[in-house]
Coordinates of C-alpha atoms in Angstrom, one line a residue:
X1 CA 0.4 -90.3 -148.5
X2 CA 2.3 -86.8 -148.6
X3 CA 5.7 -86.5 -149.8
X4 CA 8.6 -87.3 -147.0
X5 CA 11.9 -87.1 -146.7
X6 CA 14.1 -90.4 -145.4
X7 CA 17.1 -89.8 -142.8
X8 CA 19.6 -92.4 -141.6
X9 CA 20.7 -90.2 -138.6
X10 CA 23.9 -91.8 -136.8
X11 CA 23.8 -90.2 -132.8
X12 CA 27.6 -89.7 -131.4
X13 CA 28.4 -89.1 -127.5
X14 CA 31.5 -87.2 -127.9
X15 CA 32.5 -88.8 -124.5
X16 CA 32.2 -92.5 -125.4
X17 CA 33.9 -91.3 -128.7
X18 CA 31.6 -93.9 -130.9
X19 CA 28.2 -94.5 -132.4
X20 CA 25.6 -94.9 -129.6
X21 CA 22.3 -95.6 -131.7
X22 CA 21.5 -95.3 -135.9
X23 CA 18.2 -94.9 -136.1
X24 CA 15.7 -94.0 -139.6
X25 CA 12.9 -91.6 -139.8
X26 CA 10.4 -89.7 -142.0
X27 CA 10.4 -86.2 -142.4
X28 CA 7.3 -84.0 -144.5
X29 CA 8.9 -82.4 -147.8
X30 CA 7.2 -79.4 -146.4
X31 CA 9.2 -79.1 -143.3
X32 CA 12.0 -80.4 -144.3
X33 CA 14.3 -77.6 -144.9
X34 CA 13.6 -76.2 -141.4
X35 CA 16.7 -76.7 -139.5
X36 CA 14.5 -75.7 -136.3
X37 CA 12.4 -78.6 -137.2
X38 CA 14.9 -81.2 -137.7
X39 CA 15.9 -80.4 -134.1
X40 CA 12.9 -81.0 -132.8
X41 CA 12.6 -84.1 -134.4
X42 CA 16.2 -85.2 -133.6
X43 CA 15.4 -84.9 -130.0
X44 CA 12.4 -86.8 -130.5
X45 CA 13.7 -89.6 -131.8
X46 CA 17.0 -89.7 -129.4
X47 CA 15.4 -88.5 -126.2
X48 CA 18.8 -88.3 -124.6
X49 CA 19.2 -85.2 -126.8
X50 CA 16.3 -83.3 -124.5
X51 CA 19.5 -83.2 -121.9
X52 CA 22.0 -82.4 -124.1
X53 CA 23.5 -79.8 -127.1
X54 CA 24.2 -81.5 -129.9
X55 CA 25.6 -80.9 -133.5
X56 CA 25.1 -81.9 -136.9
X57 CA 26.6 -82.8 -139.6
X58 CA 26.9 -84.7 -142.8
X59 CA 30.0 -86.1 -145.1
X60 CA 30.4 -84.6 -148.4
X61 CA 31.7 -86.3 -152.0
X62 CA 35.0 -85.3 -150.7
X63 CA 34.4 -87.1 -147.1
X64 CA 34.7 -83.5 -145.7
X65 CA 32.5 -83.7 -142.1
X66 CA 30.3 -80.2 -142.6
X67 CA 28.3 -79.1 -139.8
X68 CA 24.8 -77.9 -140.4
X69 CA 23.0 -75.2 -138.6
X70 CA 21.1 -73.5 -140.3
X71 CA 18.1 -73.9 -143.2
X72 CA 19.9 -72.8 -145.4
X73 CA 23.4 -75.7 -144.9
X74 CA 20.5 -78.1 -144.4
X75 CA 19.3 -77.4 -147.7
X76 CA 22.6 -77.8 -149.1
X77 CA 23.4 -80.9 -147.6
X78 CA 19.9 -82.4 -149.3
X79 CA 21.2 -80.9 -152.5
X80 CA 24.7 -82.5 -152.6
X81 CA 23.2 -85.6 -151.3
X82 CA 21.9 -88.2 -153.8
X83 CA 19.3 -89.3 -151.5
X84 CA 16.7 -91.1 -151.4
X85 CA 18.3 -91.6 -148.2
X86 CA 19.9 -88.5 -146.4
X87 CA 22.8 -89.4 -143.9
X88 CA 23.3 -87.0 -141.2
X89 CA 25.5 -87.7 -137.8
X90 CA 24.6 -86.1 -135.0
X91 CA 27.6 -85.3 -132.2
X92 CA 26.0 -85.0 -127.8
X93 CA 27.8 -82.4 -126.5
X94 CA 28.7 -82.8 -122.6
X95 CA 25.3 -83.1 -120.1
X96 CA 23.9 -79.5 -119.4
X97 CA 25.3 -78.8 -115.6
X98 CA 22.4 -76.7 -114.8
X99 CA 19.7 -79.6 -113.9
X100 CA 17.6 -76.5 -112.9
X101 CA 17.6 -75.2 -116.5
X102 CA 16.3 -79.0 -117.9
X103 CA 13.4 -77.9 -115.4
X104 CA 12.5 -74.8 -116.2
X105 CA 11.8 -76.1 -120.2
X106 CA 9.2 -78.1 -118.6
X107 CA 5.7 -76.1 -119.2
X108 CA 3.4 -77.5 -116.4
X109 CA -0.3 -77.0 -117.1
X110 CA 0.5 -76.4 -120.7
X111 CA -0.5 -78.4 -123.7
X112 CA 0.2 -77.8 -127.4
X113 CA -3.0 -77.3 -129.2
X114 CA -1.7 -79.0 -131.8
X115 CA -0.8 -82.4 -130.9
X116 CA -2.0 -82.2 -127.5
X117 CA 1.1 -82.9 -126.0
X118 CA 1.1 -82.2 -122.2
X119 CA 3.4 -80.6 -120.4
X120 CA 5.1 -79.2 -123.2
X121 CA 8.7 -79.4 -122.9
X122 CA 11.5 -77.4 -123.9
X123 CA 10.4 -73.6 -126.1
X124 CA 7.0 -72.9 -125.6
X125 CA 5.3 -71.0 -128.6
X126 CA 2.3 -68.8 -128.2
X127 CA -0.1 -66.8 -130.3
X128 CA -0.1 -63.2 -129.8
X129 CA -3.1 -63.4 -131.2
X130 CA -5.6 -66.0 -130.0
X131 CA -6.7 -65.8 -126.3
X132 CA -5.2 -69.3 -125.5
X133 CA -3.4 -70.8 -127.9
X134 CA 0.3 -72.7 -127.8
X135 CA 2.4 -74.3 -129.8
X136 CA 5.4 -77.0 -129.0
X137 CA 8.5 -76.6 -130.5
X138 CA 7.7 -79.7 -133.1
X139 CA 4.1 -78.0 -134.3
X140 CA 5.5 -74.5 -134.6
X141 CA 8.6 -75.6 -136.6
X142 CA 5.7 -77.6 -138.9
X143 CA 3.5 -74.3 -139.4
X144 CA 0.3 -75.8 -138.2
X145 CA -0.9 -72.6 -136.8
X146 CA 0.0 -69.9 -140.2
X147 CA -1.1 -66.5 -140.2
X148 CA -0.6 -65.7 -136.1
X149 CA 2.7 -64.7 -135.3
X150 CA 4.1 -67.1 -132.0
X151 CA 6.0 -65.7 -129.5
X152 CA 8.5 -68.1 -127.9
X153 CA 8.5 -68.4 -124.3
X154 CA 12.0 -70.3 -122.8
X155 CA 11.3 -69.9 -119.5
X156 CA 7.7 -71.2 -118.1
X157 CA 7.9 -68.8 -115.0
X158 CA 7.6 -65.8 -117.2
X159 CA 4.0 -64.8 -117.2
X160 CA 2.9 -62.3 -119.7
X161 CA -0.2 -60.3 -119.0
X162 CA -2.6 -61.1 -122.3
X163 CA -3.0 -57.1 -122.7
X164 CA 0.8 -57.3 -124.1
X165 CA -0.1 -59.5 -126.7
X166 CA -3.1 -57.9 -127.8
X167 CA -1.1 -54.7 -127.9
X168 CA 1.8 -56.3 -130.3
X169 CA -0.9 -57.7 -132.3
X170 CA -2.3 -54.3 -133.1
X171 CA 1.0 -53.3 -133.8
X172 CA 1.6 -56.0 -136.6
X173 CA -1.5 -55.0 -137.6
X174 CA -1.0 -51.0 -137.9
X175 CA 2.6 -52.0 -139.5
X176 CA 0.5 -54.4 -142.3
X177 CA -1.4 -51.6 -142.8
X178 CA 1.1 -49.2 -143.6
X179 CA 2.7 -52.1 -146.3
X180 CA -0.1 -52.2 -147.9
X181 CA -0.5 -48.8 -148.3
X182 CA 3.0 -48.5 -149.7
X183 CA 2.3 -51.0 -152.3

């Protein structure tokens, strides 16, 4: 079994002013200092978080409440924590207005090539360089498709001829080139 991470993550509504849920879960050591990841995950596990912003946070030695959003205050929060168990609290924000904006995360057609989840929902990652190849938000956060650069597509009416990303991949290419040769 690989290495993981164990959160007891507390989930907030900021309109009820109280705890709503607590719940536990496993994170990978090798995505765990991925901020974008733990979002992901965090609206996994609390699917009333696919409808709302949230934030996070965590209570330090001095019972200081510091927010966290980014990798690099999530790694500092797993630092100043003893663990094995990481405590985070996680704040809903008010319902998105926009019911049209939930919507338009929704990717119809579209499955993640990773997990096979279908329609993907929410950012929509895809390979610049592989003919037909996405990612969901959860996959691409976990790496599981290195060496391609992802281009992330919010909104699922944009269509993007697949010239375009053969084009940028050449470019990444030339530009790899041109490291190398400075090296």
């Amino acid at each position: 079994m690989t290495d993981s991470i164990s959160y007891k993550v507390a989930l907030k509504d900021q309109k009820k002013g109280g705890e709503i849920e607590l719940r536990r879960f496993l994170v990978d050591k090798e995505v765990s200092s991925s901020f974008t990841y733990l979002q992901e995950k965090l609206r996994e596990v609390f699917p009333q978080l696919k409808q709302n912003d949230f934030s996070l946070s965590w209570t330090d030695e001095d019972g200081d409440t510091i927010t966290i959003a980014s990798d690099e205050e999530l790694i500092i929060a797993l630092a100043e924590q003893s663990g094995p168990l990481y405590k985070l609290v996680v704040k809903a924000k008010t319902q998105k207005k926009d019911s049209v904006q939930e919507d338009s995360q929704i990717h119809s057609g579209v499955s993640c090539d990773s997990c096979n989840k279908k329609p993907i929902e929410g950012y929509r990652y895809k390979c610049v360089v592989c003919d037909d190849y996405d990612l969901c938000g959860v996959c691409e956060a976990a790496g599981r498709h290195p060496g391609h650069n992802m281009m992330r597509i919010a909104n699922p009416e944009m269509v993007f001829p697949q010239r375009l990303f053969k084009r940028i991949h050449k470019m990444q290419e030339r530009a790899d080139k041109q490291r190398t040769r400075q090296d």
